[in-house]
mmCIF file of C-alpha atoms and ligand atoms in Angstrom:
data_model
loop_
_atom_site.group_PDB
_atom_site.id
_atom_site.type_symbol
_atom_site.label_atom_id
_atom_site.label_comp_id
_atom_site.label_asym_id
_atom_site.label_seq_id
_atom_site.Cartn_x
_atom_site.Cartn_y
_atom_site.Cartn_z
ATOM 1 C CA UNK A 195 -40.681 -23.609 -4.790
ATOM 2 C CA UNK A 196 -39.424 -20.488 -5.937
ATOM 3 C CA UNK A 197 -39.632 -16.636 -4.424
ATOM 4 C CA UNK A 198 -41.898 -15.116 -6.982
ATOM 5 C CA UNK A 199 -39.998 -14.189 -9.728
ATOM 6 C CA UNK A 200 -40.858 -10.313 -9.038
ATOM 7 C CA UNK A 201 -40.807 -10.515 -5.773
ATOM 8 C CA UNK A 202 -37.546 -10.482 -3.201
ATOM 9 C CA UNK A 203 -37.748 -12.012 0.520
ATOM 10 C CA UNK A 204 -36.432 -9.663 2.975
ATOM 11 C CA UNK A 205 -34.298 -10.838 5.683
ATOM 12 C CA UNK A 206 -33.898 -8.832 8.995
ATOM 13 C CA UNK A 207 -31.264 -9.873 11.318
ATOM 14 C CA UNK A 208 -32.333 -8.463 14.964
ATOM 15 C CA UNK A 209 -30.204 -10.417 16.912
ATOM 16 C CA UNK A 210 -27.878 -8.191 18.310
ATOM 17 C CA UNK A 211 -27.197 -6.365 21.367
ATOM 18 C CA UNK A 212 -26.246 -3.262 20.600
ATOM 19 C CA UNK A 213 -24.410 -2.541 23.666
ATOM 20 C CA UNK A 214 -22.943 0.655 21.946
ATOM 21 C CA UNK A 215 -26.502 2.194 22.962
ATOM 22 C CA UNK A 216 -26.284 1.856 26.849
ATOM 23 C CA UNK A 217 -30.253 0.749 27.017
ATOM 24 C CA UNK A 218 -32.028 -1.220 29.317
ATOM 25 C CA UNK A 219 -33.142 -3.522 26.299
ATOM 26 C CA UNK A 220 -31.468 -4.311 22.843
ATOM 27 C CA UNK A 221 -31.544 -0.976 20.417
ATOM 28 C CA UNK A 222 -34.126 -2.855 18.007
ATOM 29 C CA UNK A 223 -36.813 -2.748 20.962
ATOM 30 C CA UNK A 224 -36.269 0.578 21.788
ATOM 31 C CA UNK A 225 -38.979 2.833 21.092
ATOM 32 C CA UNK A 226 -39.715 6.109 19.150
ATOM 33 C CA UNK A 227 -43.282 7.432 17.986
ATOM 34 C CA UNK A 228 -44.590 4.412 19.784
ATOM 35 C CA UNK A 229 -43.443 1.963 18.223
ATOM 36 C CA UNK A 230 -40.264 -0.467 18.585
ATOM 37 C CA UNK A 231 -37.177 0.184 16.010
ATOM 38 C CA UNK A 232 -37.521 -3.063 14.750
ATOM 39 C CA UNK A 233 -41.304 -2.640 13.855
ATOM 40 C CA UNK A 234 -40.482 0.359 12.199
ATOM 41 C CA UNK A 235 -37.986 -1.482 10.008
ATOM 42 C CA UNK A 236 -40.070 -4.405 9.104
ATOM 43 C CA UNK A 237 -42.892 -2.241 8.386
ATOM 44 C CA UNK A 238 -40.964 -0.353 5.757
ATOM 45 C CA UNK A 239 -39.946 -3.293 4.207
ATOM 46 C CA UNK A 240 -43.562 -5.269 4.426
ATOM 47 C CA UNK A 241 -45.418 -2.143 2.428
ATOM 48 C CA UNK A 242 -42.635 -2.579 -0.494
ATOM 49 C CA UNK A 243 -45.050 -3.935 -3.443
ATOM 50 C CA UNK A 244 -41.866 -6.111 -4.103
ATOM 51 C CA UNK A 245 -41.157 -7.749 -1.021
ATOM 52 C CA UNK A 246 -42.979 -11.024 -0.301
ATOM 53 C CA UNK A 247 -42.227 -12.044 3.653
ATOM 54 C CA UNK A 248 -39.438 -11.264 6.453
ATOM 55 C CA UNK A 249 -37.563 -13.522 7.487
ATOM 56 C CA UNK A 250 -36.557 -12.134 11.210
ATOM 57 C CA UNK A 251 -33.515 -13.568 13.250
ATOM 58 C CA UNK A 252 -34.384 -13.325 17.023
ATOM 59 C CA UNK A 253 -32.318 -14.477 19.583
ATOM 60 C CA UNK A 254 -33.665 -17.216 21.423
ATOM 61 C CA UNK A 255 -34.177 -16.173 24.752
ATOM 62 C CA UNK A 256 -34.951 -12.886 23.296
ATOM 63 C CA UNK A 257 -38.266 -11.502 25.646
ATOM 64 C CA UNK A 258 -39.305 -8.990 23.298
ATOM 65 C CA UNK A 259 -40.213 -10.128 20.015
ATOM 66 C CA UNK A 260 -43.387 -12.060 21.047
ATOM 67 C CA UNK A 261 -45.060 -9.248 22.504
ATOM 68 C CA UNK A 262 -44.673 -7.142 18.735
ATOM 69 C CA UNK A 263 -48.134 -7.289 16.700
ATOM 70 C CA UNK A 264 -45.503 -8.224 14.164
ATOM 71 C CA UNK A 265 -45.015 -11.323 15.396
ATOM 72 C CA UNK A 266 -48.660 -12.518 15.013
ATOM 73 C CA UNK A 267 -48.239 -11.382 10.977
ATOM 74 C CA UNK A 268 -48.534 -14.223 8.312
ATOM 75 C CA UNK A 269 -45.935 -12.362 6.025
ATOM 76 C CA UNK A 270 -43.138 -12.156 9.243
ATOM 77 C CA UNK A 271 -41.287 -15.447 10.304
ATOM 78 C CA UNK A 272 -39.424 -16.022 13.621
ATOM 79 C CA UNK A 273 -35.954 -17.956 12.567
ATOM 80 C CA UNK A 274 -33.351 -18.544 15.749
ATOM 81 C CA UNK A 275 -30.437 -15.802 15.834
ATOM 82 C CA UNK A 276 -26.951 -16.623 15.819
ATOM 83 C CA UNK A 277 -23.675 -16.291 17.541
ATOM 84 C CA UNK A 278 -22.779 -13.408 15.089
ATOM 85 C CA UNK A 279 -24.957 -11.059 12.379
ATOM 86 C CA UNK A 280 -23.365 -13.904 9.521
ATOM 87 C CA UNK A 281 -24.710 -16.840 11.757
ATOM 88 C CA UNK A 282 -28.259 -14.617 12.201
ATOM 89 C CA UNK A 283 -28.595 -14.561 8.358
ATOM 90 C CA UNK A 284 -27.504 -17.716 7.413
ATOM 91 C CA UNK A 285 -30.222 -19.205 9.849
ATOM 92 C CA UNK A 286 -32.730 -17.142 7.824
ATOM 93 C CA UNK A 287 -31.149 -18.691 4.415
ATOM 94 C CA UNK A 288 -31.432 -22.232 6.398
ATOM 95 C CA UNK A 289 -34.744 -21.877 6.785
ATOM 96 C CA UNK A 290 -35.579 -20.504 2.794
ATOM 97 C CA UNK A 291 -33.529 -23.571 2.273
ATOM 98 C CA UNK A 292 -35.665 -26.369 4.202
ATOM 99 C CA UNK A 293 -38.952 -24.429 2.684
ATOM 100 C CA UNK A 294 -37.099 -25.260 -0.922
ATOM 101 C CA UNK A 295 -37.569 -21.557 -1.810
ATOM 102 C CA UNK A 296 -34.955 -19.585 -3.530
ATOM 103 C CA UNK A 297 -34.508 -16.681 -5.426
ATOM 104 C CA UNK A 298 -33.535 -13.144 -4.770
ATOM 105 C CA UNK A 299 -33.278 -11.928 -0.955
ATOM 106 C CA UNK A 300 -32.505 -8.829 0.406
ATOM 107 C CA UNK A 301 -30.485 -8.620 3.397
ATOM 108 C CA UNK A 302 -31.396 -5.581 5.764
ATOM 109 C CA UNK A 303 -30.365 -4.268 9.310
ATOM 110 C CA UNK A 304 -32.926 -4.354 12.237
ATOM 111 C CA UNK A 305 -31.208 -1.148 12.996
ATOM 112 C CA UNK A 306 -32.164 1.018 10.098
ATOM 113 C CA UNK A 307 -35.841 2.171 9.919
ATOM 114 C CA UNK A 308 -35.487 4.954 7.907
ATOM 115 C CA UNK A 309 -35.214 3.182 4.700
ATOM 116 C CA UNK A 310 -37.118 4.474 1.909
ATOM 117 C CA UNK A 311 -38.980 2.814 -0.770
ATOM 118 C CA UNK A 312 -37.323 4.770 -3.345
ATOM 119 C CA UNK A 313 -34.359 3.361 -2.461
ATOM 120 C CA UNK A 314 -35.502 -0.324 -2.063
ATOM 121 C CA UNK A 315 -37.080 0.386 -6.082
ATOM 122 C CA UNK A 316 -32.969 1.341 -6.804
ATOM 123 C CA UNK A 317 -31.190 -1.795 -5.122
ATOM 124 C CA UNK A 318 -33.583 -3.979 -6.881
ATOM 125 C CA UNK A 319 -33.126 -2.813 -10.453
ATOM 126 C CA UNK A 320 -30.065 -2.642 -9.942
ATOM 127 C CA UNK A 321 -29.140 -5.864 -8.504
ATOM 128 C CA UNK A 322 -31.672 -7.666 -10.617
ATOM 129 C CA UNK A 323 -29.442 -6.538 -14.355
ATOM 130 C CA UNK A 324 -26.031 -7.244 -12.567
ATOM 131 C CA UNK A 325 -24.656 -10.863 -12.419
ATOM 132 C CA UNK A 326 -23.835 -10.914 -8.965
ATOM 133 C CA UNK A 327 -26.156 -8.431 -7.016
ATOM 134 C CA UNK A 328 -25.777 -4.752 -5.260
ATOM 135 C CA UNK A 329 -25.778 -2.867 -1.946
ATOM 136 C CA UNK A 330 -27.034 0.659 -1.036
ATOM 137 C CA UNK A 331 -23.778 2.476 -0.138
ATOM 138 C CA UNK A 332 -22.674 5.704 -0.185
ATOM 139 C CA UNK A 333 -19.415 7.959 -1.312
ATOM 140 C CA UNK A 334 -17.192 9.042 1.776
ATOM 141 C CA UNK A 335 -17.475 12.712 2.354
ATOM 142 C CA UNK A 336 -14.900 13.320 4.842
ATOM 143 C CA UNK A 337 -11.227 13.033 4.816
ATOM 144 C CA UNK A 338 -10.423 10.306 6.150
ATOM 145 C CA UNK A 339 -6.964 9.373 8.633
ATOM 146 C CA UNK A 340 -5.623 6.299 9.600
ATOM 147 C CA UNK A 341 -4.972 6.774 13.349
ATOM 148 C CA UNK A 342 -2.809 5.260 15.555
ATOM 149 C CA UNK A 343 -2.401 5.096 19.608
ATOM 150 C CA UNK A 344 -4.685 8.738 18.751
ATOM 151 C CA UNK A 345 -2.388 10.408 16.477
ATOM 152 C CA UNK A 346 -2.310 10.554 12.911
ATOM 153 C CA UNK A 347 -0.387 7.609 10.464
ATOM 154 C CA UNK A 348 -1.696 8.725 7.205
ATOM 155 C CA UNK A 349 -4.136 10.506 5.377
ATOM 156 C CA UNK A 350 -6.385 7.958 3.216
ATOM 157 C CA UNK A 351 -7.201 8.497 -0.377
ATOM 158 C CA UNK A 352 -11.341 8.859 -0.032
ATOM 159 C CA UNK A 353 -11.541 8.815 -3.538
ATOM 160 C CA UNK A 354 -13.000 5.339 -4.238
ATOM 161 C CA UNK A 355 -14.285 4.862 -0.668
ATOM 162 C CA UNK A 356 -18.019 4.674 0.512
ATOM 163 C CA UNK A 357 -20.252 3.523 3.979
ATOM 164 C CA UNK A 358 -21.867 0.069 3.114
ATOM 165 C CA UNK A 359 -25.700 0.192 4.125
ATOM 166 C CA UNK A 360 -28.330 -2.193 3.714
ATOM 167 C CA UNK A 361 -30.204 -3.754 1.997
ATOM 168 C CA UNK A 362 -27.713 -5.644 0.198
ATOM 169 C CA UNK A 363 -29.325 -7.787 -2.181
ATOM 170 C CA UNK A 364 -28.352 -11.101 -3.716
ATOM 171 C CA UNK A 365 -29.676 -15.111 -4.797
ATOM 172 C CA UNK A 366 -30.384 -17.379 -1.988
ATOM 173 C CA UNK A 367 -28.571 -19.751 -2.935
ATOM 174 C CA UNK A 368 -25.100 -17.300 -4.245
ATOM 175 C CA UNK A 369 -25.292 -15.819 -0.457
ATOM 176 C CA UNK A 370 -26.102 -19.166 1.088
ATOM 177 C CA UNK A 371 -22.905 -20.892 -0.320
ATOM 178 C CA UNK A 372 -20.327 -17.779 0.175
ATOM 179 C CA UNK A 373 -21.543 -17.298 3.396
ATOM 180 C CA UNK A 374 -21.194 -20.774 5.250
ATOM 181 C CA UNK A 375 -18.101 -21.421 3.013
ATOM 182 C CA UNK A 376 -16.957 -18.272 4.319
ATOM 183 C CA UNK A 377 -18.036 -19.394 8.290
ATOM 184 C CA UNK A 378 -16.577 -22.485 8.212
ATOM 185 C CA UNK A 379 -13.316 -21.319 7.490
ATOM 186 C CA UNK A 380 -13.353 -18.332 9.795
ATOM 187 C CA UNK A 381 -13.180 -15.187 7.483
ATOM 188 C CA UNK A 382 -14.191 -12.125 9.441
ATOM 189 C CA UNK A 383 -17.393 -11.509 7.309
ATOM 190 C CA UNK A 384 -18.914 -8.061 8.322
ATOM 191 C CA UNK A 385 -21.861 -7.634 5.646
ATOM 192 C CA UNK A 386 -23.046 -10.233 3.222
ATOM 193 C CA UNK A 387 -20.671 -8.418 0.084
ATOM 194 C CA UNK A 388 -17.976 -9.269 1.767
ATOM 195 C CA UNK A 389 -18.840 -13.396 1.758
ATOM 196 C CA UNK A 390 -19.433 -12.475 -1.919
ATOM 197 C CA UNK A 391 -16.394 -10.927 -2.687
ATOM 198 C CA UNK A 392 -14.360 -13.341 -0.628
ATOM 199 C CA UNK A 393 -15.602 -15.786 -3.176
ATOM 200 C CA UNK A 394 -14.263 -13.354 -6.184
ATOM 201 C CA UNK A 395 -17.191 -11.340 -6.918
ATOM 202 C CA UNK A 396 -17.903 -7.598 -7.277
ATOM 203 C CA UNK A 397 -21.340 -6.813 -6.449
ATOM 204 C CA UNK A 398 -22.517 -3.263 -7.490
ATOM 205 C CA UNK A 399 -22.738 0.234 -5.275
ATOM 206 C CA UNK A 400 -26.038 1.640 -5.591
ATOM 207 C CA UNK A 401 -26.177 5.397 -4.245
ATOM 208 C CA UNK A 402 -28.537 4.850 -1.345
ATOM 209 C CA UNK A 403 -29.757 8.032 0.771
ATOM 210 C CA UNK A 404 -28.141 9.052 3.985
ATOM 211 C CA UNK A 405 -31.238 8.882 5.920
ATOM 212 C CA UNK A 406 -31.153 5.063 6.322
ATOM 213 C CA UNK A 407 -28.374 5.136 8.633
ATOM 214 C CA UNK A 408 -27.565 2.358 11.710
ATOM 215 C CA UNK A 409 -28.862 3.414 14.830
ATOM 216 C CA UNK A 410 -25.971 2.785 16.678
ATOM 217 C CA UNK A 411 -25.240 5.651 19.708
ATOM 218 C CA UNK A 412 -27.645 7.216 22.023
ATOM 219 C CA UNK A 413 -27.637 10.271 20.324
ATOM 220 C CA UNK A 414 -29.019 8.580 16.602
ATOM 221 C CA UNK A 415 -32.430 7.964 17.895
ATOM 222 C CA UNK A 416 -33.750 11.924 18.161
ATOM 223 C CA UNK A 417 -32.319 11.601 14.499
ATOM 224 C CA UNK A 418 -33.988 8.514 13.942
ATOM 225 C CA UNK A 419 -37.305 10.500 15.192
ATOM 226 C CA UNK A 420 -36.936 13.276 13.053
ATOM 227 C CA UNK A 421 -36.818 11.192 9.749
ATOM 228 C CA UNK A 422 -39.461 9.063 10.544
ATOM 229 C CA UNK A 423 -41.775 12.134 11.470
ATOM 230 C CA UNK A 424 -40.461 13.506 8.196
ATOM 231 C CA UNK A 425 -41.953 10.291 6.544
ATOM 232 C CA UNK A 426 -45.165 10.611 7.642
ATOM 233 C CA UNK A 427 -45.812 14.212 6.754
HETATM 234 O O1 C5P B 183 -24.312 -4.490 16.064
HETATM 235 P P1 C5P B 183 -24.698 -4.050 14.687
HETATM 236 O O2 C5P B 183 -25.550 -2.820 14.680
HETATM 237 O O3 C5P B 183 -23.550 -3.951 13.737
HETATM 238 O O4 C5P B 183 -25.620 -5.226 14.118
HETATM 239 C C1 C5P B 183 -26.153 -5.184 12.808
HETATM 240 C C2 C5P B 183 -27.412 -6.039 12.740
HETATM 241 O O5 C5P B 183 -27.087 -7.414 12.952
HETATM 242 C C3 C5P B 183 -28.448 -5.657 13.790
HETATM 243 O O6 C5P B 183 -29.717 -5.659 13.155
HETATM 244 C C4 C5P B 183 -28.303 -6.772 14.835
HETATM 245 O O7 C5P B 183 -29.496 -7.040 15.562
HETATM 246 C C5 C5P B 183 -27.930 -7.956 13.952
HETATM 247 N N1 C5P B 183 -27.211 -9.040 14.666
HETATM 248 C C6 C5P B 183 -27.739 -10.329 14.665
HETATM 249 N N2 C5P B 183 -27.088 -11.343 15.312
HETATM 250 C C7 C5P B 183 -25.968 -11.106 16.005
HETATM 251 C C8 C5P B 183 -25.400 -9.798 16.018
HETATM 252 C C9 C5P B 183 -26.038 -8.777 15.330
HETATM 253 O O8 C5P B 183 -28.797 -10.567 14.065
HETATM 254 N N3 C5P B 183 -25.388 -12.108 16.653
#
């Protein structure tokens, strides 16, 4: 069975600690306008016309998850987490693989609730007419240093650098194959393009918008609030 041929699954590793946050409870559960981080996320993703089911990675002794209305929601699907975010999504492409669906899936941080539809709408036309797929990214806007022991080694050319964000968007089965290939022999994979291009390929940059950034400090969640209330004006 295939992913409707418009349609894209979404898959949300939430796995993770997050110990850079310093909470009582991993940053996904942590909650702003009363509601977790994580529901947030998959709720932004869910009222995409475009977006058939998440597929969520939870941890699992994970405490949380089972008390989220989300997890009572036909369209969301519990798969087990993983030792690392690559083992978290490739659990979630496991499971598309026993249900025999493939197609396009779109790859997107538990982390990052301010994601806007508009730019979901960009990634998928744009990975959809390239051969390989596309991430939301965007262009450095800071000089950047290469530091050592805290003092200055070299400036780096910022030129042709940029932030990878999510979603990153690719087939099942292309992610599926760079991915565990990628596992198995122990290449440091950080964010699906980099299985991808590991295997040779170049997926596309697609300018994404600087409000879907990673909660990833304490001080990111008052930010975090301020978008989202932005969102619902
Ligand atoms: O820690 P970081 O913010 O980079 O994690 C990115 C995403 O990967 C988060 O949504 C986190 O929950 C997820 N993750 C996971 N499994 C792990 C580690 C991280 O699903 N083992």
């Amino acid at each position: 069975m295939s992913i409707k041929v418009d349609q894209v699954v979404a898959i949300v590793p939430a796995a993770g600690v997050g110990s850079r946050m310093k909470a009582d409870r991993p940053k996904q559960y942590l909650i702003i306008h009363g509601k977790t981080i994580l529901e947030h996320t998959v709720a932004k993703l869910l009222s995409h016309p475009q977006v058939e089911c998440v597929v969520i990675a939870v941890d699992d002794s994970d405490p949380y998850f089972s008390d989220l209305s989300i997890s009572q929601n036909s369209r969301v699907i519990r798969v087990s987490g993983g030792k690392e975010r690559a083992d978290s999504v490739l659990s979630a492409l496991d499971f598309l693989n026993e249900q025999q669906k493939s197609g396009w899936v779109m790859v997107h941080d538990a982390a990052r609730p301010c994601l806007s539809s508009a730019d979901i709408d960009k990634l998928i036309d744009s990975a959809r007419s390239h051969p390989v797929g596309a991430i939301l990214a965007a262009p450095v806007r800071d000089t950047m240093k290469r530091g050592m022991n805290g003092m200055i080694k070299q400036t780096v050319e910022r030129a042709d650098l940029w932030h990878a964000l999510t979603p990153q968007m690719f087939r099942s089965d292309d992610l599926y194959t760079a991915l565990s290939e990628a596992l198995e022999q122990e290449v440091e994979i950080t964010d699906e393009a980099s299985a991808l291009e590991w295997k040779g390929l170049s997926p596309a940059l697609v300018i994404g918008c600087s409000d879907n950034f990673k909660i990833t400090q304490p001080e990111d969640l008052a930010l975090a609030e301020f978008y989202l209330s932005k969102n619902k004006e």
